[in-house]
CSV table of C-alpha atoms in Angstrom, one decimal:
chain,number,residue,atom,x,y,z
A,1,MET,CA,134.3,135.5,39.4
A,2,SER,CA,134.6,138.2,36.9
A,3,ASP,CA,134.5,141.8,37.9
A,4,GLU,CA,132.2,142.7,35.2
A,5,GLN,CA,128.9,144.1,36.5
A,6,PRO,CA,125.7,142.3,36.0
A,7,THR,CA,123.7,143.6,33.0
A,8,SER,CA,120.4,142.7,31.4
A,9,ALA,CA,121.7,144.2,28.0
A,10,VAL,CA,123.9,141.3,27.1
A,11,LYS,CA,123.0,140.1,23.5
A,12,GLY,CA,123.1,136.9,21.9
A,13,LYS,CA,123.0,133.3,23.4
A,14,ILE,CA,124.4,132.2,26.7
A,15,ALA,CA,126.7,129.3,27.3
A,16,ILE,CA,128.4,127.6,30.1
A,17,VAL,CA,131.8,125.7,29.3
A,18,THR,CA,133.2,123.6,32.2
A,19,GLY,CA,136.8,122.8,32.1
A,20,ALA,CA,137.3,126.0,30.2
A,21,GLY,CA,140.7,126.9,31.6
A,22,PHE,CA,142.8,124.9,29.1
A,23,GLY,CA,142.6,122.4,26.2
A,24,ILE,CA,139.3,121.7,24.5
A,25,GLY,CA,137.3,123.8,26.9
A,26,ARG,CA,139.2,126.8,26.2
A,27,ALA,CA,139.2,126.5,22.5
A,28,VAL,CA,135.4,126.0,22.7
A,29,ALA,CA,134.8,128.9,25.0
A,30,LEU,CA,137.0,131.2,22.7
A,31,GLU,CA,135.2,129.9,19.5
A,32,LEU,CA,131.8,130.8,21.0
A,33,LEU,CA,132.9,134.2,22.2
A,34,GLY,CA,134.3,135.0,18.9
A,35,ALA,CA,130.8,134.1,17.3
A,36,GLY,CA,128.9,136.5,19.5
A,37,TRP,CA,127.9,134.2,22.5
A,38,SER,CA,128.2,135.2,26.0
A,39,VAL,CA,130.1,132.4,27.9
A,40,ALA,CA,130.7,131.5,31.5
A,41,LEU,CA,133.9,129.8,31.7
A,42,ALA,CA,134.1,127.4,34.7
A,43,GLY,CA,136.9,125.4,36.2
A,44,ARG,CA,138.9,124.6,39.3
A,45,ARG,CA,141.7,127.2,38.7
A,46,THR,CA,140.7,130.9,38.4
A,47,GLU,CA,143.9,132.0,37.0
A,48,ARG,CA,143.6,129.6,34.1
A,49,LEU,CA,140.1,130.7,33.4
A,50,GLU,CA,141.1,134.3,33.5
A,51,GLU,CA,144.0,133.7,31.0
A,52,ALA,CA,141.5,132.0,28.8
A,53,ALA,CA,138.9,134.8,28.8
A,54,ALA,CA,141.8,137.3,28.1
A,55,LEU,CA,142.6,135.5,24.8
A,56,ALA,CA,139.2,136.7,23.3
A,57,PRO,CA,139.3,139.9,21.4
A,58,GLU,CA,138.4,142.8,23.7
A,59,ALA,CA,135.4,143.8,21.6
A,60,THR,CA,133.9,140.3,22.2
A,61,ARG,CA,134.9,139.7,25.7
A,62,LYS,CA,133.8,142.9,27.3
A,63,GLY,CA,130.6,142.1,29.2
A,64,ALA,CA,130.3,138.7,27.4
A,65,SER,CA,132.6,136.5,29.5
A,66,LEU,CA,132.1,135.4,33.1
A,67,VAL,CA,134.7,133.5,35.0
A,68,VAL,CA,133.5,131.2,37.7
A,69,ARG,CA,135.7,128.9,39.9
A,70,ALA,CA,133.8,125.6,40.3
A,71,ASP,CA,134.6,122.0,40.9
A,72,VAL,CA,132.1,120.1,39.1
A,73,ALA,CA,132.2,117.2,41.5
A,74,GLN,CA,131.0,119.4,44.2
A,75,PRO,CA,127.2,119.9,44.3
A,76,SER,CA,127.6,123.3,46.0
A,77,ASP,CA,130.0,124.5,43.4
A,78,VAL,CA,127.7,123.5,40.6
A,79,ALA,CA,124.6,125.2,42.2
A,80,ALA,CA,126.8,128.3,42.7
A,81,LEU,CA,128.0,128.3,39.0
A,82,PHE,CA,124.4,128.1,37.7
A,83,ALA,CA,123.2,130.8,40.0
A,84,ALA,CA,125.9,133.1,38.9
A,85,VAL,CA,125.0,132.6,35.3
A,86,LEU,CA,121.4,133.1,35.9
A,87,GLU,CA,122.1,136.3,37.8
A,88,ARG,CA,124.5,137.6,35.2
A,89,PHE,CA,122.7,136.7,32.0
A,90,GLY,CA,119.1,135.7,32.9
A,91,ARG,CA,119.1,132.4,31.0
A,92,LEU,CA,121.0,129.5,29.5
A,93,ASP,CA,121.2,128.2,25.9
A,94,LEU,CA,124.0,125.8,26.1
A,95,LEU,CA,125.9,123.8,28.5
A,96,PHE,CA,129.2,122.3,27.0
A,97,ASN,CA,129.7,119.5,29.6
A,98,ASN,CA,133.5,119.2,29.1
A,99,ALA,CA,135.3,118.9,32.6
A,100,GLY,CA,137.1,115.6,33.0
A,101,THR,CA,140.1,114.0,33.8
A,102,PHE,CA,142.0,110.7,32.6
A,103,GLY,CA,143.2,109.7,36.0
A,104,PRO,CA,146.4,107.9,36.6
A,105,GLY,CA,148.0,106.7,33.4
A,106,GLY,CA,149.6,103.5,33.0
A,107,VAL,CA,148.2,101.7,36.0
A,108,ALA,CA,146.9,98.3,35.7
A,109,VAL,CA,143.5,97.7,36.9
A,110,GLU,CA,144.7,95.3,39.7
A,111,ASP,CA,147.0,98.1,41.0
A,112,LEU,CA,144.3,100.9,40.8
A,113,ALA,CA,143.7,102.7,44.1
A,114,TYR,CA,139.9,103.0,44.9
A,115,GLU,CA,140.7,106.7,45.6
A,116,ALA,CA,141.9,107.2,42.0
A,117,TRP,CA,138.8,105.3,40.6
A,118,ARG,CA,136.5,107.4,42.7
A,119,HIS,CA,138.2,110.7,41.7
A,120,VAL,CA,137.6,110.0,37.9
A,121,VAL,CA,134.1,108.9,38.5
A,122,ASP,CA,133.3,111.9,40.6
A,123,THR,CA,134.7,114.3,38.0
A,124,ASN,CA,133.8,112.6,34.7
A,125,LEU,CA,130.3,111.1,35.5
A,126,ASN,CA,129.0,112.5,38.6
A,127,GLY,CA,130.2,116.1,37.8
A,128,ALA,CA,128.6,115.6,34.3
A,129,PHE,CA,125.4,114.5,35.7
A,130,LEU,CA,125.3,117.6,38.2
A,131,CYS,CA,126.0,120.1,35.6
A,132,ALA,CA,123.4,118.5,33.0
A,133,GLN,CA,120.8,118.3,35.7
A,134,ALA,CA,121.3,121.9,36.7
A,135,ALA,CA,121.1,122.9,33.0
A,136,TYR,CA,118.2,120.8,32.4
A,137,ARG,CA,116.2,122.4,35.3
A,138,GLN,CA,117.1,125.9,34.2
A,139,MET,CA,116.1,125.3,30.5
A,140,LYS,CA,112.9,123.7,31.6
A,141,GLU,CA,111.8,126.7,33.6
A,142,GLN,CA,113.1,129.6,31.6
A,143,ASP,CA,111.1,131.5,29.0
A,144,PRO,CA,111.6,130.9,26.0
A,145,GLN,CA,111.7,127.2,27.2
A,146,GLY,CA,114.6,125.0,26.0
A,147,GLY,CA,118.2,124.8,25.1
A,148,ARG,CA,121.1,122.3,24.3
A,149,ILE,CA,123.5,120.2,26.4
A,150,VAL,CA,126.5,118.9,24.6
A,151,ASN,CA,128.4,116.3,26.5
A,152,ASN,CA,132.2,115.7,25.9
A,153,GLY,CA,132.4,111.9,25.5
A,154,SER,CA,135.5,110.5,23.9
A,155,ILE,CA,136.7,107.8,21.5
A,156,SER,CA,137.0,105.9,24.9
A,157,ALA,CA,133.2,105.9,24.8
A,158,HIS,CA,133.5,103.4,22.2
A,159,THR,CA,136.8,101.6,22.5
A,160,PRO,CA,139.3,101.7,25.5
A,161,ARG,CA,143.0,102.2,25.7
A,162,PRO,CA,145.2,99.9,27.7
A,163,HIS,CA,145.1,100.7,31.5
A,164,SER,CA,142.1,103.0,31.3
A,165,ALA,CA,139.3,101.3,33.2
A,166,PRO,CA,138.1,104.4,35.1
A,167,TYR,CA,138.1,106.8,32.1
A,168,THR,CA,136.6,104.2,29.8
A,169,ALA,CA,133.8,103.3,32.2
A,170,THR,CA,132.8,106.9,32.9
A,171,LYS,CA,132.8,107.8,29.2
A,172,HIS,CA,130.6,104.8,28.4
A,173,ALA,CA,128.2,105.8,31.2
A,174,LEU,CA,128.1,109.3,29.8
A,175,THR,CA,126.8,107.9,26.5
A,176,GLY,CA,123.9,106.3,28.5
A,177,LEU,CA,123.4,109.7,30.3
A,178,THR,CA,123.3,111.6,26.9
A,179,LYS,CA,120.7,109.1,25.5
A,180,ALA,CA,118.5,109.2,28.5
A,181,MET,CA,118.5,113.0,28.9
A,182,SER,CA,118.0,113.5,25.2
A,183,LEU,CA,114.8,111.4,25.5
A,184,ASP,CA,113.6,113.1,28.7
A,185,GLY,CA,114.4,116.6,27.3
A,186,ARG,CA,112.0,116.2,24.2
A,187,PRO,CA,108.9,117.7,25.8
A,188,TYR,CA,110.8,120.8,27.0
A,189,ARG,CA,112.8,121.6,23.8
A,190,ILE,CA,116.0,120.5,25.5
A,191,ALA,CA,118.3,118.9,22.9
A,192,VAL,CA,121.2,116.6,24.4
A,193,SER,CA,124.1,115.3,22.3
A,194,GLN,CA,127.5,114.1,22.7
A,195,ILE,CA,130.9,114.7,20.9
A,196,ASP,CA,133.3,111.9,20.9
A,197,ILE,CA,137.0,113.4,20.3
A,198,GLY,CA,140.1,111.6,19.6
A,199,ASN,CA,143.6,113.2,19.8
A,200,ALA,CA,142.9,116.8,19.7
A,201,ALA,CA,146.3,118.6,20.2
A,202,THR,CA,146.1,119.7,23.9
A,203,ASP,CA,148.3,119.3,27.0
A,204,MET,CA,146.3,116.0,27.9
A,205,THR,CA,147.4,114.6,24.6
A,206,ALA,CA,150.9,115.7,24.4
A,207,ARG,CA,152.3,112.3,25.2
A,208,MET,CA,150.4,110.9,22.1
A,209,ARG,CA,152.9,112.5,19.8
A,210,THR,CA,156.0,111.0,21.6
A,211,GLY,CA,154.4,107.5,22.0
A,212,ALA,CA,151.2,105.9,23.4
A,213,LEU,CA,150.8,102.4,24.6
A,214,GLN,CA,148.9,100.2,22.0
A,215,ALA,CA,146.7,97.2,22.6
A,216,ASN,CA,149.5,94.9,21.2
A,217,GLY,CA,151.9,96.3,23.8
A,218,GLU,CA,154.0,98.4,21.6
A,219,VAL,CA,154.5,102.2,22.3
A,220,THR,CA,153.7,104.1,19.1
A,221,PRO,CA,153.4,107.9,18.3
A,222,GLU,CA,150.0,108.9,17.3
A,223,PRO,CA,148.9,111.8,15.0
A,224,VAL,CA,146.8,114.6,16.5
A,225,MET,CA,144.6,117.3,15.1
A,226,ASP,CA,144.1,120.9,15.8
A,227,VAL,CA,141.9,121.6,18.8
A,228,ALA,CA,140.1,124.5,16.8
A,229,ASP,CA,138.6,121.9,14.5
A,230,VAL,CA,136.8,120.4,17.5
A,231,ALA,CA,135.8,123.9,18.7
A,232,ARG,CA,134.2,124.6,15.2
A,233,THR,CA,132.4,121.3,15.5
A,234,VAL,CA,130.9,122.1,18.9
A,235,ARG,CA,129.8,125.6,17.6
A,236,HIS,CA,128.1,124.0,14.7
A,237,MET,CA,126.2,121.5,17.0
A,238,ALA,CA,125.4,124.4,19.3
A,239,GLU,CA,124.0,126.7,16.7
A,240,LEU,CA,121.5,124.4,15.1
A,241,PRO,CA,117.9,125.2,15.8
A,242,LEU,CA,116.4,123.2,18.7
A,243,GLU,CA,114.3,121.2,16.1
A,244,ALA,CA,117.5,119.7,14.9
A,245,ASN,CA,120.2,117.9,16.9
A,246,VAL,CA,123.5,116.0,16.0
A,247,GLN,CA,122.8,113.2,18.5
A,248,PHE,CA,126.5,111.9,18.3
A,249,ALA,CA,129.5,113.3,16.5
A,250,THR,CA,133.0,111.7,16.3
A,251,VAL,CA,135.9,114.0,15.6
A,252,LEU,CA,139.4,112.6,15.5
A,253,ALA,CA,142.7,112.8,14.0
A,254,THR,CA,142.3,111.1,10.6
A,255,ALA,CA,145.2,108.5,10.9
A,256,MET,CA,144.9,107.8,14.7
A,257,PRO,CA,144.5,104.1,15.6
A,258,TYR,CA,140.8,104.2,16.5
A,259,VAL,CA,139.2,102.4,13.5
A,260,GLY,CA,140.5,98.8,14.1
A,261,ARG,CA,141.9,99.6,17.5
A,262,GLY,CA,142.9,96.4,19.3
């Protein structure tokens, strides 16, 4: 956890970004910090979170960032994360529900170990639910009431890649969670939405540029896009008034094989 002292003088809106140590989570956390948000950066590796927080300009990160080590698949870690944010900032305006894992790549479904399946489900689906539930509870009870939850879906919430059963199943399920919580949040001014991302340039997608398995069995390089473009899209969604909601947004590298995949 950050060594910054708790303060009631923090200005602006408050966000939690899970999986904030690298990739999309890091980019979104930095985008929000740069726009004047206070951000809790959550993830499993404290050193990566601290590295991410240190990338923000000093003027924006002083007192505005909070580093919290948390494994979203662990209910006790999620409870501690939200308690730390409430203690430090007093409320929550945004959860970017981003933490996730692709799981073992290139493993045929008949060879997939149950432990590998369970790890992906626990992180991508159960972890997303635990964080969304905690955010929902906080947003319902706080004054002023309400807030926003943005779930990180994926192009795989629509169309799978070969050998991706765990990841694809959890991302399809996340769409259902988004819809259900969006409906349930209406009476409490809680807006819930989903961003489906395709080929943002991160460590997770580095293999796309050298070659990714296609549905026809070929291995083909795929184009990627700047992760900053994703971060700006999340900020746009986050900064809408609660009377407006981008229910689903799809942001992808223009020429990636998604439209017509398969």
